[in-house]
Amino acid sequence: MFNKILLAVDINDDAGAQRAADHGLELARMCGAELHVLNVVPDMGFNLVGSAFGPEHAKQVRTETETALRTWAEGAMPGAGIAGLHVSQGTVYDQIIRKADKLGADAIVVGAHRPELRDYLVGPNAARVVRHAKQAVLVVR
């Protein structure tokens, strides 16, 4: 059914990331698919804010996030045989879609929070991934 799956997790939400990981692992096992894991570091917002920290800060954040993702994956999915761990920085839903396209993923597994009023007006990342991705998307609550 699927050959390559992208599991997008927020490692700052342990429970939600674990639920998504459990479903992503099961789907990969059922399909005999390659599993890639992505964590996105959101943009800092205004360019003025980002420029105040400089390139060294961005590099440090990326390095720390890569280490944290590796540690999380070892604990949450021991022995899973993950094909790749990836860290991107930018708009969350956009980076998920870009990484899925770049990897040639057939499916995306993403966690979702319970919707709040503001989510109905703006739209959460999971909903945007569902609307814009070319791949099949499994949203895990």
XYZ file of N, CA and C in Angstrom:
423
model
N 0.830 -1.182 0.000
C 0.000 0.000 0.000
C 0.885 1.259 0.000
N 1.744 1.444 1.025
C 2.657 2.583 1.086
C 4.088 2.057 1.143
N 5.004 2.751 0.463
C 6.409 2.359 0.461
C 7.265 3.236 1.351
N 6.866 4.507 1.493
C 7.644 5.451 2.290
C 6.681 6.355 3.049
N 6.869 6.416 4.361
C 5.970 7.179 5.233
C 6.762 8.242 5.964
N 6.210 9.460 6.003
C 6.792 10.535 6.793
C 5.957 10.706 8.047
N 6.577 10.546 9.189
C 5.935 10.757 10.490
C 6.379 12.116 11.005
N 5.453 13.059 11.086
C 5.754 14.402 11.580
C 5.355 14.477 13.047
N 6.322 14.793 13.901
C 6.051 14.842 15.336
C 6.482 16.175 15.925
N 5.835 16.528 17.017
C 6.240 17.669 17.837
C 6.821 17.077 19.105
N 8.140 17.041 19.199
C 8.770 16.384 20.352
C 8.561 17.145 21.649
N 7.969 18.336 21.574
C 7.639 19.076 22.789
C 6.285 18.658 23.353
N 5.561 17.835 22.616
C 4.275 17.289 23.059
C 4.447 15.775 23.163
N 4.969 15.311 24.289
C 5.308 13.895 24.451
C 4.149 12.958 24.149
N 2.989 13.220 24.742
C 1.845 12.317 24.570
C 1.375 12.300 23.116
N 1.242 13.455 22.502
C 0.793 13.527 21.119
C 1.797 12.913 20.158
N 3.072 13.164 20.405
C 4.115 12.593 19.549
C 4.135 11.075 19.672
N 3.927 10.565 20.866
C 3.927 9.116 21.065
C 2.748 8.459 20.363
N 1.566 9.095 20.450
C 0.387 8.551 19.755
C 0.629 8.494 18.250
N 1.168 9.575 17.690
C 1.452 9.601 16.252
C 2.504 8.556 15.899
N 3.524 8.422 16.740
C 4.587 7.443 16.485
C 4.046 6.024 16.498
N 3.194 5.726 17.457
C 2.609 4.378 17.532
C 1.855 4.040 16.246
N 1.059 4.982 15.757
C 0.290 4.749 14.535
C 1.205 4.703 13.308
N 2.186 5.583 13.266
C 3.117 5.592 12.146
C 3.924 4.310 12.065
N 4.375 3.817 13.210
C 5.120 2.553 13.247
C 4.255 1.389 12.797
N 3.044 1.338 13.287
C 2.141 0.242 12.916
C 1.839 0.271 11.417
N 1.590 1.446 10.882
C 1.324 1.572 9.454
C 2.555 1.136 8.647
N 3.733 1.547 9.062
C 4.967 1.163 8.358
C 5.182 -0.347 8.419
N 4.909 -0.939 9.573
C 5.057 -2.398 9.712
C 4.061 -3.143 8.824
N 2.805 -2.705 8.820
C 1.774 -3.351 8.014
C 2.107 -3.292 6.524
N 2.697 -2.190 6.093
C 2.976 -1.987 4.668
C 4.387 -2.410 4.274
N 5.232 -2.700 5.271
C 6.632 -2.961 4.968
C 7.301 -1.713 4.415
N 6.882 -0.550 4.915
C 7.332 0.738 4.393
C 8.534 1.284 5.154
N 9.259 2.130 4.470
C 10.358 2.889 5.051
C 9.735 4.018 5.871
N 10.247 4.254 7.083
C 9.687 5.291 7.951
C 10.715 6.390 8.193
N 10.313 7.625 7.919
C 11.133 8.805 8.183
C 10.413 9.634 9.241
N 11.176 10.250 10.132
C 10.601 11.048 11.208
C 11.078 12.491 11.056
N 10.135 13.427 11.155
C 10.421 14.848 11.002
C 9.928 15.629 12.200
N 10.768 16.563 12.657
C 10.366 17.549 13.648
C 10.656 18.920 13.033
N 9.689 19.810 13.103
C 9.861 21.148 12.523
C 10.031 22.162 13.642
N 11.080 22.973 13.523
C 11.291 24.094 14.426
C 10.594 25.289 13.790
N 9.577 25.834 14.446
C 8.837 26.946 13.835
C 9.726 28.178 13.642
N 9.361 28.988 12.647
C 10.040 30.271 12.443
C 9.917 31.110 13.697
N 10.850 32.036 13.860
C 10.806 32.924 15.015
C 9.783 34.033 14.842
N 9.176 34.107 13.698
C 8.168 35.144 13.480
C 8.724 36.269 12.640
N 8.683 37.443 13.167
C 9.139 38.617 12.422
C 10.618 38.489 12.067
N 10.973 38.967 10.868
C 12.373 38.942 10.439
C 13.269 39.702 11.408
N 12.741 40.750 11.992
C 13.502 41.550 12.939
C 13.919 40.705 14.136
N 13.010 39.858 14.625
C 13.316 38.994 15.770
C 14.368 37.966 15.377
N 14.179 37.310 14.245
C 15.127 36.301 13.792
C 16.503 36.869 13.554
N 16.582 38.056 12.985
C 17.884 38.648 12.695
C 18.611 39.075 13.961
N 17.890 39.327 15.025
C 18.526 39.730 16.282
C 19.347 38.600 16.887
N 18.974 37.347 16.597
C 19.698 36.212 17.154
C 20.894 35.802 16.309
N 20.848 36.000 15.024
C 21.970 35.688 14.149
C 22.045 34.237 13.742
N 22.913 33.944 12.761
C 23.020 32.595 12.205
C 23.564 31.557 13.184
N 24.392 31.959 14.106
C 24.937 31.000 15.073
C 23.847 30.450 15.980
N 22.901 31.303 16.340
C 21.793 30.851 17.185
C 20.935 29.848 16.432
N 20.652 30.129 15.164
C 19.845 29.209 14.347
C 20.555 27.860 14.216
N 21.862 27.890 14.034
C 22.638 26.649 13.922
C 22.603 25.871 15.235
N 22.707 26.575 16.357
C 22.665 25.936 17.671
C 21.296 25.305 17.928
N 20.227 26.015 17.575
C 18.875 25.489 17.759
C 18.697 24.216 16.935
N 19.180 24.233 15.698
C 19.051 23.062 14.828
C 19.820 21.870 15.397
N 21.047 22.110 15.854
C 21.868 21.038 16.427
C 21.205 20.455 17.673
N 20.697 21.311 18.537
C 20.023 20.851 19.756
C 18.755 20.075 19.416
N 18.028 20.518 18.405
C 16.796 19.832 18.006
C 17.112 18.469 17.405
N 18.176 18.378 16.611
C 18.571 17.081 16.038
C 18.913 16.089 17.149
N 19.641 16.558 18.161
C 19.989 15.704 19.295
C 18.737 15.293 20.064
N 17.842 16.247 20.301
C 16.605 15.955 21.032
C 15.722 14.977 20.252
N 15.660 15.123 18.933
C 14.856 14.212 18.114
C 15.430 12.799 18.162
N 16.741 12.692 18.072
C 17.387 11.369 18.145
C 17.098 10.712 19.495
N 17.229 11.472 20.573
C 16.958 10.959 21.919
C 15.492 10.545 22.052
N 14.582 11.389 21.551
C 13.161 11.074 21.614
C 12.866 9.785 20.854
N 13.383 9.678 19.637
C 13.112 8.499 18.795
C 13.642 7.224 19.438
N 14.806 7.290 20.060
C 15.367 6.108 20.729
C 14.476 5.652 21.877
N 13.856 6.594 22.574
C 12.975 6.250 23.684
C 11.579 5.868 23.253
N 11.042 6.572 22.261
C 9.656 6.365 21.843
C 9.499 5.211 20.866
N 10.559 4.910 20.104
C 10.463 3.890 19.065
C 11.721 3.022 19.049
N 12.038 2.403 20.180
C 13.282 1.619 20.227
C 13.271 0.467 19.223
N 14.377 0.322 18.517
C 14.516 -0.776 17.563
C 13.595 -0.696 16.361
N 13.090 0.490 16.039
C 12.103 0.627 14.968
C 12.706 0.575 13.571
N 14.007 0.731 13.465
C 14.615 0.728 12.138
C 14.197 1.927 11.307
N 14.289 3.094 11.876
C 13.891 4.325 11.204
C 14.873 4.626 10.078
N 14.342 4.939 8.903
C 15.181 5.204 7.735
C 15.873 6.565 7.817
N 15.245 7.536 8.486
C 15.857 8.850 8.584
C 15.188 9.723 9.617
N 16.007 10.506 10.308
C 15.519 11.518 11.231
C 15.807 12.871 10.588
N 14.806 13.737 10.545
C 14.939 15.005 9.836
C 14.461 16.157 10.712
N 15.180 17.280 10.619
C 14.775 18.507 11.293
C 14.705 19.595 10.235
N 13.583 20.313 10.214
C 13.410 21.443 9.304
C 13.039 22.654 10.129
N 13.251 23.827 9.559
C 12.851 25.049 10.231
C 12.031 25.886 9.279
N 10.900 26.392 9.784
C 10.026 27.224 8.969
C 8.590 27.062 9.403
N 7.681 27.312 8.484
C 6.262 27.151 8.740
C 5.976 25.651 8.816
N 5.375 25.210 9.891
C 5.257 23.788 10.183
C 4.602 23.007 9.042
N 3.397 23.387 8.644
C 2.709 22.593 7.627
C 3.460 22.616 6.300
N 4.052 23.746 5.950
C 4.800 23.861 4.696
C 6.028 22.954 4.701
N 6.728 22.916 5.818
C 7.933 22.077 5.918
C 7.585 20.587 5.876
N 6.457 20.224 6.463
C 6.018 18.815 6.414
C 5.753 18.408 4.962
N 5.024 19.235 4.243
C 4.701 18.927 2.849
C 5.962 18.903 1.986
N 6.837 19.874 2.175
C 8.089 19.924 1.398
C 8.941 18.675 1.643
N 9.052 18.271 2.897
C 9.873 17.096 3.215
C 9.250 15.837 2.626
N 7.946 15.710 2.706
C 7.266 14.548 2.123
C 7.510 14.491 0.618
N 7.412 15.628 -0.047
C 7.657 15.680 -1.487
C 9.112 15.333 -1.802
N 10.028 15.910 -1.041
C 11.462 15.682 -1.277
C 11.833 14.211 -1.089
N 11.247 13.577 -0.084
C 11.540 12.168 0.191
C 10.814 11.225 -0.763
N 9.790 11.729 -1.430
C 8.956 10.864 -2.264
C 8.054 9.983 -1.419
N 7.592 10.531 -0.289
C 6.726 9.773 0.621
C 5.361 9.536 -0.009
N 4.791 8.364 0.284
C 3.443 8.017 -0.167
C 2.391 8.484 0.831
N 2.809 8.609 2.099
C 1.865 8.937 3.163
C 2.546 9.793 4.223
N 1.725 10.582 4.904
C 2.177 11.423 6.008
C 1.333 11.060 7.216
N 1.985 10.866 8.357
C 1.278 10.662 9.623
C 1.593 11.883 10.478
N 0.546 12.543 10.942
C 0.715 13.765 11.720
C -0.263 13.758 12.887
N 0.176 14.272 14.015
C -0.685 14.375 15.186
C -1.507 15.650 15.127
N -2.602 15.655 15.852
C -3.454 16.847 15.914
C -3.904 17.069 17.340
N -3.962 18.326 17.702
C -4.491 18.691 19.013
C -5.995 18.847 18.894
N -6.670 18.800 20.016
C -8.107 19.057 20.006
C -8.321 20.500 19.545
N -9.206 20.731 18.589
C -9.379 22.077 18.047
C -9.864 23.073 19.087
N -9.325 24.266 19.003
C -9.770 25.379 19.833
C -10.470 26.365 18.904
N -11.127 27.341 19.470
C -11.856 28.309 18.657
C -10.943 28.969 17.631
N -9.733 29.344 18.024
C -8.833 30.019 17.091
C -8.440 29.103 15.930
N -8.437 27.787 16.157
C -8.099 26.851 15.087
C -9.152 26.831 13.992
N -10.389 27.103 14.352
C -11.436 27.132 13.345
C -11.283 28.355 12.441
N -10.688 29.405 12.958
C -10.503 30.623 12.180
C -9.202 30.584 11.370
N -8.121 30.096 11.961
C -6.815 30.100 11.322
C -6.517 28.762 10.659
N -6.854 27.683 11.320
C -6.589 26.344 10.795
C -5.299 25.791 11.359
N -5.367 24.641 12.020
C -4.174 24.040 12.597
C -3.287 23.448 11.504
N -2.068 23.150 11.863
C -1.112 22.596 10.902
C -1.595 21.296 10.286
N -2.172 20.425 11.079
C -2.639 19.136 10.548
C -3.689 19.351 9.462
N -4.606 20.269 9.682
C -5.647 20.535 8.685
C -5.039 21.075 7.406
N -4.033 21.904 7.522
C -3.373 22.452 6.333
C -2.611 21.365 5.583
N -2.004 20.460 6.308
C -1.318 19.345 5.645
C -2.339 18.515 4.870
N -3.469 18.218 5.498
C -4.515 17.437 4.841
C -4.985 18.141 3.571
N -5.196 19.445 3.641
C -5.711 20.187 2.481
C -4.707 20.295 1.339
N -3.417 20.389 1.650
C -2.447 20.745 0.617
C -1.502 19.625 0.189
N -1.387 18.563 0.947
C -0.451 17.494 0.598
C -0.973 16.655 -0.558
N -0.057 16.175 -1.379
C -0.401 15.266 -2.474
C -0.545 13.829 -1.951
N 0.059 13.562 -0.820
C 0.086 12.229 -0.234
C -1.169 11.968 0.596
N -1.381 10.687 0.882
C -2.408 10.308 1.849
C -1.950 10.820 3.211
N -2.864 11.295 4.032
C -2.516 11.846 5.338
C -3.348 11.151 6.406
N -2.676 10.610 7.416
C -3.339 10.027 8.578
C -3.163 11.013 9.726
N -4.280 11.545 10.231
C -4.253 12.481 11.350
C -4.593 11.704 12.606
N -3.691 11.758 13.586
C -3.850 11.008 14.827
C -4.203 11.970 15.946
N -5.306 11.674 16.632
C -5.705 12.492 17.794
C -5.379 11.758 19.055
